[in-house]
Tab-separated table of C-alpha atoms and ligand atoms in Angstrom:
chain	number	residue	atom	x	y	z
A	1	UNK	CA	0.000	0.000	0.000
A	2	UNK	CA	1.214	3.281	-1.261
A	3	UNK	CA	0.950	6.142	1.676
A	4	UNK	CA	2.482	9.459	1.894
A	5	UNK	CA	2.451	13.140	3.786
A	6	UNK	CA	2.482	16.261	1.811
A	7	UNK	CA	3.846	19.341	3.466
A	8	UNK	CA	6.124	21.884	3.649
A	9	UNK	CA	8.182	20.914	5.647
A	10	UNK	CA	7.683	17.192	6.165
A	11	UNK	CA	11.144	16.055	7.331
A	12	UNK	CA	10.871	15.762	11.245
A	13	UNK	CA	7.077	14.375	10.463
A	14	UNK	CA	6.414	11.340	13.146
A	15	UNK	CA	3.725	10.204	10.797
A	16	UNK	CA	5.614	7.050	8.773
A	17	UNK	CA	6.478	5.879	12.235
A	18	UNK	CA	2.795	5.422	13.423
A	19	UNK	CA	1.365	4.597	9.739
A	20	UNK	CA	4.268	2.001	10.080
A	21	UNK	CA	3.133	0.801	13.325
A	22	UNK	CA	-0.115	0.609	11.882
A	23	UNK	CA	0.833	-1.477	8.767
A	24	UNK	CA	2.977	-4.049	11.182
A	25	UNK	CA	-0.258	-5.008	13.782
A	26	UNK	CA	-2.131	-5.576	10.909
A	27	UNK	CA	0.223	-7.745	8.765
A	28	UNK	CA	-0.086	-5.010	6.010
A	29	UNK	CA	2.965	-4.056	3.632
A	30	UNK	CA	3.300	0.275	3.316
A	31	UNK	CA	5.869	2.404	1.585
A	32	UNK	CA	5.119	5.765	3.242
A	33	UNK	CA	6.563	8.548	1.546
A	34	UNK	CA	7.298	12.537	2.263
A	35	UNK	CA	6.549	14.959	0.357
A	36	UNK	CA	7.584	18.252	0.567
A	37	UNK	CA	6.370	20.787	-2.260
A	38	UNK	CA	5.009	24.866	-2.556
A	39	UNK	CA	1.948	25.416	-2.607
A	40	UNK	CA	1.820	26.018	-6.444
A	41	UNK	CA	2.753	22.169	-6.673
A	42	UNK	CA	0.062	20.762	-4.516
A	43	UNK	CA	-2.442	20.071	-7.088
A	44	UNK	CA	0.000	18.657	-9.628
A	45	UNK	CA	2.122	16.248	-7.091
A	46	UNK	CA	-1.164	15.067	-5.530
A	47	UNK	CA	-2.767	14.295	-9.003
A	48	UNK	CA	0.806	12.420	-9.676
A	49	UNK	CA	0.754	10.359	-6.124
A	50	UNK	CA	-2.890	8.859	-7.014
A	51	UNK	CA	-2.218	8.304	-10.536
A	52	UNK	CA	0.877	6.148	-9.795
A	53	UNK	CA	-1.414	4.140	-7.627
A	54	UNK	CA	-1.177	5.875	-4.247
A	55	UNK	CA	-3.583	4.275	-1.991
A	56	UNK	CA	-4.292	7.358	0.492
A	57	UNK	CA	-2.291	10.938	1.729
A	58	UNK	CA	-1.998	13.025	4.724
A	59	UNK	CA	-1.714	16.804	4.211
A	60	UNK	CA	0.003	19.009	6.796
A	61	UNK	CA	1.021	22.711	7.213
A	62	UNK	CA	1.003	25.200	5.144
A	63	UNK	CA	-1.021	22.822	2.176
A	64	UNK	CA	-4.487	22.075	4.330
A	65	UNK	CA	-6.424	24.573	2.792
A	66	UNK	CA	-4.872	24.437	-0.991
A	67	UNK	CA	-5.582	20.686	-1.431
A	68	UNK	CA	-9.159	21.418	-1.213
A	69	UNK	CA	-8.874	22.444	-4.343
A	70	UNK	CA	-7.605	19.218	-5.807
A	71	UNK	CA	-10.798	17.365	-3.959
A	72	UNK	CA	-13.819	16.146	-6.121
A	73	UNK	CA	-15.906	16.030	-2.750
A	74	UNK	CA	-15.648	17.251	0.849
A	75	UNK	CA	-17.023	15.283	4.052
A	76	UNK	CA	-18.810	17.894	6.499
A	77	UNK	CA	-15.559	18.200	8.962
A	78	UNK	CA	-13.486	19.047	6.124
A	79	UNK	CA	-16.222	21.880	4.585
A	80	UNK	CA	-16.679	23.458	7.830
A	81	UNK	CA	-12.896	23.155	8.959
A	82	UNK	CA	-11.971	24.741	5.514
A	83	UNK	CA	-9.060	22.285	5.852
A	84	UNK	CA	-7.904	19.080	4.624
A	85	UNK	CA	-5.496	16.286	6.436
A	86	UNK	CA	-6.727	13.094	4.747
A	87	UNK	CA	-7.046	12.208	0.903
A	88	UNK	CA	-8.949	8.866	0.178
A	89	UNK	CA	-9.776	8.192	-3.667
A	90	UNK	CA	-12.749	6.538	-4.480
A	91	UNK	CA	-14.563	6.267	-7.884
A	92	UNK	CA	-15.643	10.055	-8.320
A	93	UNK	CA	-11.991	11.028	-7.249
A	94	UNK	CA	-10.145	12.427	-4.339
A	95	UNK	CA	-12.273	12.456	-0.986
A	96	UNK	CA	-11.064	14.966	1.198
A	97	UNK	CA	-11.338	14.239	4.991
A	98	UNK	CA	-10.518	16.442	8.341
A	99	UNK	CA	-9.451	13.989	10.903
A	100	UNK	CA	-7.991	16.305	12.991
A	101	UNK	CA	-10.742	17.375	15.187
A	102	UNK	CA	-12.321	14.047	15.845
A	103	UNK	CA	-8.476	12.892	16.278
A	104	UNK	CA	-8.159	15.478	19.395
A	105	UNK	CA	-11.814	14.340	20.866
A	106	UNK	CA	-10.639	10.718	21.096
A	107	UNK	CA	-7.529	11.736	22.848
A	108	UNK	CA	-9.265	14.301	24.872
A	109	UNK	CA	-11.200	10.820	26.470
A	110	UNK	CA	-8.396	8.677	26.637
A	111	UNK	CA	-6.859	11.211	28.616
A	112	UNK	CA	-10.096	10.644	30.709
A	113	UNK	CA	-10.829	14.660	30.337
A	114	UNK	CA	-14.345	15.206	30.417
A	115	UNK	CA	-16.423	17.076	27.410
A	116	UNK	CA	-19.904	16.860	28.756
A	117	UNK	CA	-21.165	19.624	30.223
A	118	UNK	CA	-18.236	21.249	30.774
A	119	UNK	CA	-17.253	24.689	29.823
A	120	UNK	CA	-14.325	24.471	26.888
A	121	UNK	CA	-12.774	27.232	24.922
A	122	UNK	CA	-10.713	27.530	21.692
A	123	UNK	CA	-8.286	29.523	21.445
A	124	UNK	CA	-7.456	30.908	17.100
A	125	UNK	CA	-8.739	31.484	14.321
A	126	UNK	CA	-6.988	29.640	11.828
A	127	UNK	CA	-7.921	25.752	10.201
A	128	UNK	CA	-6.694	24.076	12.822
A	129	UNK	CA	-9.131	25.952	15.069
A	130	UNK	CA	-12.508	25.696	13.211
A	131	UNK	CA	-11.102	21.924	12.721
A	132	UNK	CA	-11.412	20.959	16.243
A	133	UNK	CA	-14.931	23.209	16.836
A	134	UNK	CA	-17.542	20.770	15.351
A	135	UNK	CA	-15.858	17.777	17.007
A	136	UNK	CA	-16.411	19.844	20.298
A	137	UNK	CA	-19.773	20.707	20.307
A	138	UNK	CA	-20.532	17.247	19.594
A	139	UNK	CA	-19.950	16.350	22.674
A	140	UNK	CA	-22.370	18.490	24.285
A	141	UNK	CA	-20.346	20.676	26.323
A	142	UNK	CA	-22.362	23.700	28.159
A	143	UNK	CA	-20.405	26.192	26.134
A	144	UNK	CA	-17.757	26.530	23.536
A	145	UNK	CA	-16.489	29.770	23.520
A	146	UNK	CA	-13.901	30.222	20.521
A	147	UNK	CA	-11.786	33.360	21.200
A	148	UNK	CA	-9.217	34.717	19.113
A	149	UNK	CA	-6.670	38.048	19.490
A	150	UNK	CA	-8.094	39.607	16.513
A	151	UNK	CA	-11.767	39.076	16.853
A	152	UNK	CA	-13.064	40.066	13.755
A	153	UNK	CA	-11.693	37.115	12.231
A	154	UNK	CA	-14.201	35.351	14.190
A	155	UNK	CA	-17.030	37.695	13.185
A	156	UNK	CA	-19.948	36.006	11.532
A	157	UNK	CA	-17.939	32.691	11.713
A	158	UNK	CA	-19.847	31.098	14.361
A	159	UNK	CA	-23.307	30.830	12.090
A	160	UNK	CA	-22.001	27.584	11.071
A	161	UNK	CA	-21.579	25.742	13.867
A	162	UNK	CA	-24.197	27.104	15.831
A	163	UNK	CA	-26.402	23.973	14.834
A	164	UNK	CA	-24.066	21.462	16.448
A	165	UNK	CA	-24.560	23.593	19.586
A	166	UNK	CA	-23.968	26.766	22.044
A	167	UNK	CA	-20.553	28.669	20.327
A	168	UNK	CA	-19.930	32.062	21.193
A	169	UNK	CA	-17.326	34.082	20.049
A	170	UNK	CA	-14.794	36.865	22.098
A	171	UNK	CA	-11.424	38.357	21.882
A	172	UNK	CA	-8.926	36.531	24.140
A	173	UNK	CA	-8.496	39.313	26.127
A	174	UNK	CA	-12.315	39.916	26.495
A	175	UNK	CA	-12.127	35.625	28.501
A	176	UNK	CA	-11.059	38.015	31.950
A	177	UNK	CA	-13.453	36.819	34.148
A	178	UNK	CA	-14.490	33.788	32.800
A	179	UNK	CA	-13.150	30.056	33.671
A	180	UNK	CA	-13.361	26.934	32.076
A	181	UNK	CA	-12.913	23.005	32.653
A	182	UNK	CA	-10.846	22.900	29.564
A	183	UNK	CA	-8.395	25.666	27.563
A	184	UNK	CA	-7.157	24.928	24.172
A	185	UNK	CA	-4.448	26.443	22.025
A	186	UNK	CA	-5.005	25.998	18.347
A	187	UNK	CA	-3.022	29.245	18.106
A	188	UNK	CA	0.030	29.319	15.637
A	189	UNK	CA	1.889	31.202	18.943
A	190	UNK	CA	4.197	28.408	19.905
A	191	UNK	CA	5.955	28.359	16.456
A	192	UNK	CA	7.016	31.484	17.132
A	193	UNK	CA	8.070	30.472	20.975
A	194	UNK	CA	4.763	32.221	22.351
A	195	UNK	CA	2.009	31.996	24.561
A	196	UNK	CA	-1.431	34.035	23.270
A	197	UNK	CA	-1.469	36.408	25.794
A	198	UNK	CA	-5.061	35.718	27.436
A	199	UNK	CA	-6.010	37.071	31.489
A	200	UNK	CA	-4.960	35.439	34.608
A	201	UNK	CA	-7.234	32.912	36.419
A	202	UNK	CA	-8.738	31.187	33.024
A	203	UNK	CA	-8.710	27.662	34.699
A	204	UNK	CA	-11.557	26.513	36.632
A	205	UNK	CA	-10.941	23.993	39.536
A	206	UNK	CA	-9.646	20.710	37.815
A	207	UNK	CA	-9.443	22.852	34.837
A	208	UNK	CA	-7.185	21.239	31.835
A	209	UNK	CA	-4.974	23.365	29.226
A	210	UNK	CA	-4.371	21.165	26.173
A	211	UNK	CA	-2.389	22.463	23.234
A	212	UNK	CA	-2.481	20.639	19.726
A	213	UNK	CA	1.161	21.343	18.809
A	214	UNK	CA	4.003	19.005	20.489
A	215	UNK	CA	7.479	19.081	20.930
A	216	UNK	CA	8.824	23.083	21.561
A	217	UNK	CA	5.636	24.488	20.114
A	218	UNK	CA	3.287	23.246	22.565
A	219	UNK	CA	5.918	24.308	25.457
A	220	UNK	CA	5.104	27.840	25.787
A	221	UNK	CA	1.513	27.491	26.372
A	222	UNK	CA	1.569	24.457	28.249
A	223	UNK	CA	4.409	26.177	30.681
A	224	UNK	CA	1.747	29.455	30.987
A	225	UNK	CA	-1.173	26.768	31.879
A	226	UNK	CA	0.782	25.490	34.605
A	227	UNK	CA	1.542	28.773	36.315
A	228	UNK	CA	-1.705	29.269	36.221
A	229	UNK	CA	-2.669	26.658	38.502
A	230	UNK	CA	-4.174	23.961	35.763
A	231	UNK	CA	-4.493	21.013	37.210
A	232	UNK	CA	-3.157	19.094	33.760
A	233	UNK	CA	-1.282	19.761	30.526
A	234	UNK	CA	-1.238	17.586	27.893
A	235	UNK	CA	0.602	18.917	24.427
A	236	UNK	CA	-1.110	17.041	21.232
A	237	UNK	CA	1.194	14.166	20.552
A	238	UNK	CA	-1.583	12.216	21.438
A	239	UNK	CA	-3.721	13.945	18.819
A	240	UNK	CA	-1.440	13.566	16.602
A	241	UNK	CA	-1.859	9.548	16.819
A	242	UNK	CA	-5.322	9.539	17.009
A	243	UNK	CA	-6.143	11.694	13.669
A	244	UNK	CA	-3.497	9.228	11.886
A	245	UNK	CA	-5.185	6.198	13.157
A	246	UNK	CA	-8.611	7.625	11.896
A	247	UNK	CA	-6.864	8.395	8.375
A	248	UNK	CA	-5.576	4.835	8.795
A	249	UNK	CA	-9.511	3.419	8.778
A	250	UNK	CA	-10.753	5.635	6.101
A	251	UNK	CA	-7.517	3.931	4.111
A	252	UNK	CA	-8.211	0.368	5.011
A	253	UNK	CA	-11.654	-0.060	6.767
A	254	UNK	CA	-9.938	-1.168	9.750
A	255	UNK	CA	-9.457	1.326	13.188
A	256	UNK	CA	-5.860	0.500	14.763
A	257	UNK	CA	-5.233	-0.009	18.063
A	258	UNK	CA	-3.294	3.134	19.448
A	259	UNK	CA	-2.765	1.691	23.267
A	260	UNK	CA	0.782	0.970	22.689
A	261	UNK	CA	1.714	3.706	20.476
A	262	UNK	CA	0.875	6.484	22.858
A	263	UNK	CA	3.090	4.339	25.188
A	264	UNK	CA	5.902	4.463	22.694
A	265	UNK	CA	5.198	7.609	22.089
A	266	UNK	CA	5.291	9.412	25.685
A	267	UNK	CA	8.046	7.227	26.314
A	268	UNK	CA	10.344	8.905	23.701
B	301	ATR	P1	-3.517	27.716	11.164
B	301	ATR	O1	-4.338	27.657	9.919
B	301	ATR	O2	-2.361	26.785	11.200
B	301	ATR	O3	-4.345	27.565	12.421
B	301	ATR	P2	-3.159	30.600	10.877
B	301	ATR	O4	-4.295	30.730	9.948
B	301	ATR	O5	-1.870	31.253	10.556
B	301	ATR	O6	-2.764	29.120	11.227
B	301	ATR	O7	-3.705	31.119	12.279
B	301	ATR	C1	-2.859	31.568	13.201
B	301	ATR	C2	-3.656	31.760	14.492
B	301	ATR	O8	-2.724	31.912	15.549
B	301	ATR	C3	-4.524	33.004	14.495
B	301	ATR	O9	-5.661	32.769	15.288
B	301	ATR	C4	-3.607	34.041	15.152
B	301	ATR	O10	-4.270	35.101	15.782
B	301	ATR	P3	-4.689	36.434	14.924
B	301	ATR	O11	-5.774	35.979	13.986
B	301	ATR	O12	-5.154	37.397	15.923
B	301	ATR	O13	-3.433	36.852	14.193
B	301	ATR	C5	-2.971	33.164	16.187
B	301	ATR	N1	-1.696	33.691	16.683
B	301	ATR	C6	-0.495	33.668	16.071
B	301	ATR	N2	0.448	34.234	16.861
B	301	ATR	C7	-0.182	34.628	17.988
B	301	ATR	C8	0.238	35.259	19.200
B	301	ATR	N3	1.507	35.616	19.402
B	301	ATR	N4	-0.692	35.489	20.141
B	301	ATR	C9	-1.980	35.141	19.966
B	301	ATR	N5	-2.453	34.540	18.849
B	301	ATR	C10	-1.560	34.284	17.879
């Protein structure tokens, strides 16, 4: 089976280690390749993958958005994320899929965090934001409140989501006062070595701060969560896993265990 990640960059990518994983606990033989291309090559390289037989891609940064345009359909996560992770062909052409939001949900409960009921917000604006929303509200928390440090990129956003349940939207500075059971960073802050700035006192008691970039990226926040009193922090290695192992069914059919990867995993 023919596999590969398109990005830019793709070097340090962790993915051909867990699709690899993958392919060995199910007796399956993968060549997983990186790809690393501009955006202005997207379309063509993808359309070259899947002709030569490729079986099924992951997209990363900065290409989620532009390989929309090389989809023949979108599933709902994908539409409303306006973002892309997984390619899956089929017989009307490429499929594209957003796995990354239903990726961080299932590692939100393995980390035995609770959704339901709870009061969660979201933290940015950009794709990997509105990926994780819909995934969110699914689970029925008492509010999602999406905040961002320029709020009018927010404005008139939340209309779509508002049918999956309560989202409101504020600037990050406008949270002072508030708390909440769970804080997320889907901000691009940590690549720069960053925290958003947000108020003091965010975190409710037993309030979690989760961030969905690992490794240095996810250090920043993660260190502000802790002086903050949270009572966890959890970067999103684990997310990271999980949105590969969903990209992994829509490939084969077949949902891979994860148990012993996230062992592996937080081992390293
Ligand atoms: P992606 O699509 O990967 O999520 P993006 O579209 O570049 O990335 O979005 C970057 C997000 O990180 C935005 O929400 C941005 O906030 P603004 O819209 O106000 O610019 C947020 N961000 C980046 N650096 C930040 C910082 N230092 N503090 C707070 N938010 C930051």
């Amino acid at each position: 089976m023919k596999l590969a990640l398109i990005g830019q960059p793709v070097a340090h990518s962790r993915s051909p280690q867990i699709h690899k994983h993958f392919a060995h606990n199910s007796g399956r033989e993968i060549q997983f390749d990186l790809i690393e291309c501009s955006s202005d090559e997207v379309d063509t390289t993808v359309k070259a993958f899947f002709a030569a037989g490729g079986h099924g891609m992951n997209v990363t940064l900065p290409h989620k958005a532009t390989v929309m345009g090389s989809c023949a359909a979108l599933s709902h996560e994908a539409e409303l994320a306006g973002a892309v992770n997984t390619l899956v062909p089929d017989a009307q052409g490429l499929r594209g899929e957003n796995t990354d939001g239903r990726g961080m949900v299932r590692d939100l409960k393995r980390l035995g965090i609770a959704l339901k009921g709870k009061r969660i917000a979201v933290i940015g604006a950009g794709g990997a934001a509105r990926g994780v929303l819909k995934p969110l509200l699914d689970e029925q928390p008492s509010e999602l409140v999406w905040a961002n440090r320029n709020p009018l990129k927010l404005e008139g956003r939340e209309q779509a989501y508002l049918a999956h349940g309560p989202l409101v939207c504020r600037a990050n500075l406008a949270l002072k006062g508030d708390r909440f059971d769970l804080l997320i960073n889907a901000t691009a802050a940590g690549h720069h070595g960053q925290a958003p700035r947000l108020p003091q006192q965010l975190f409710a008691a037993g309030g979690v701060a989760y961030d969905l970039s690992y490794g240095p990226a996810a250090q920043p926040f993660l260190d502000w969560a802790t002086a903050q009193g949270a009572a966890a922090v959890h970067p999103g290695i684990g997310m990271l896993i999980e949105q590969a192992a969903l990209a992994w069914q829509h490939w084969t059919g077949e949902l891979p265990d994860t148990t012993a990867l996230h062992q592996d995993m937080a081992a390293a």
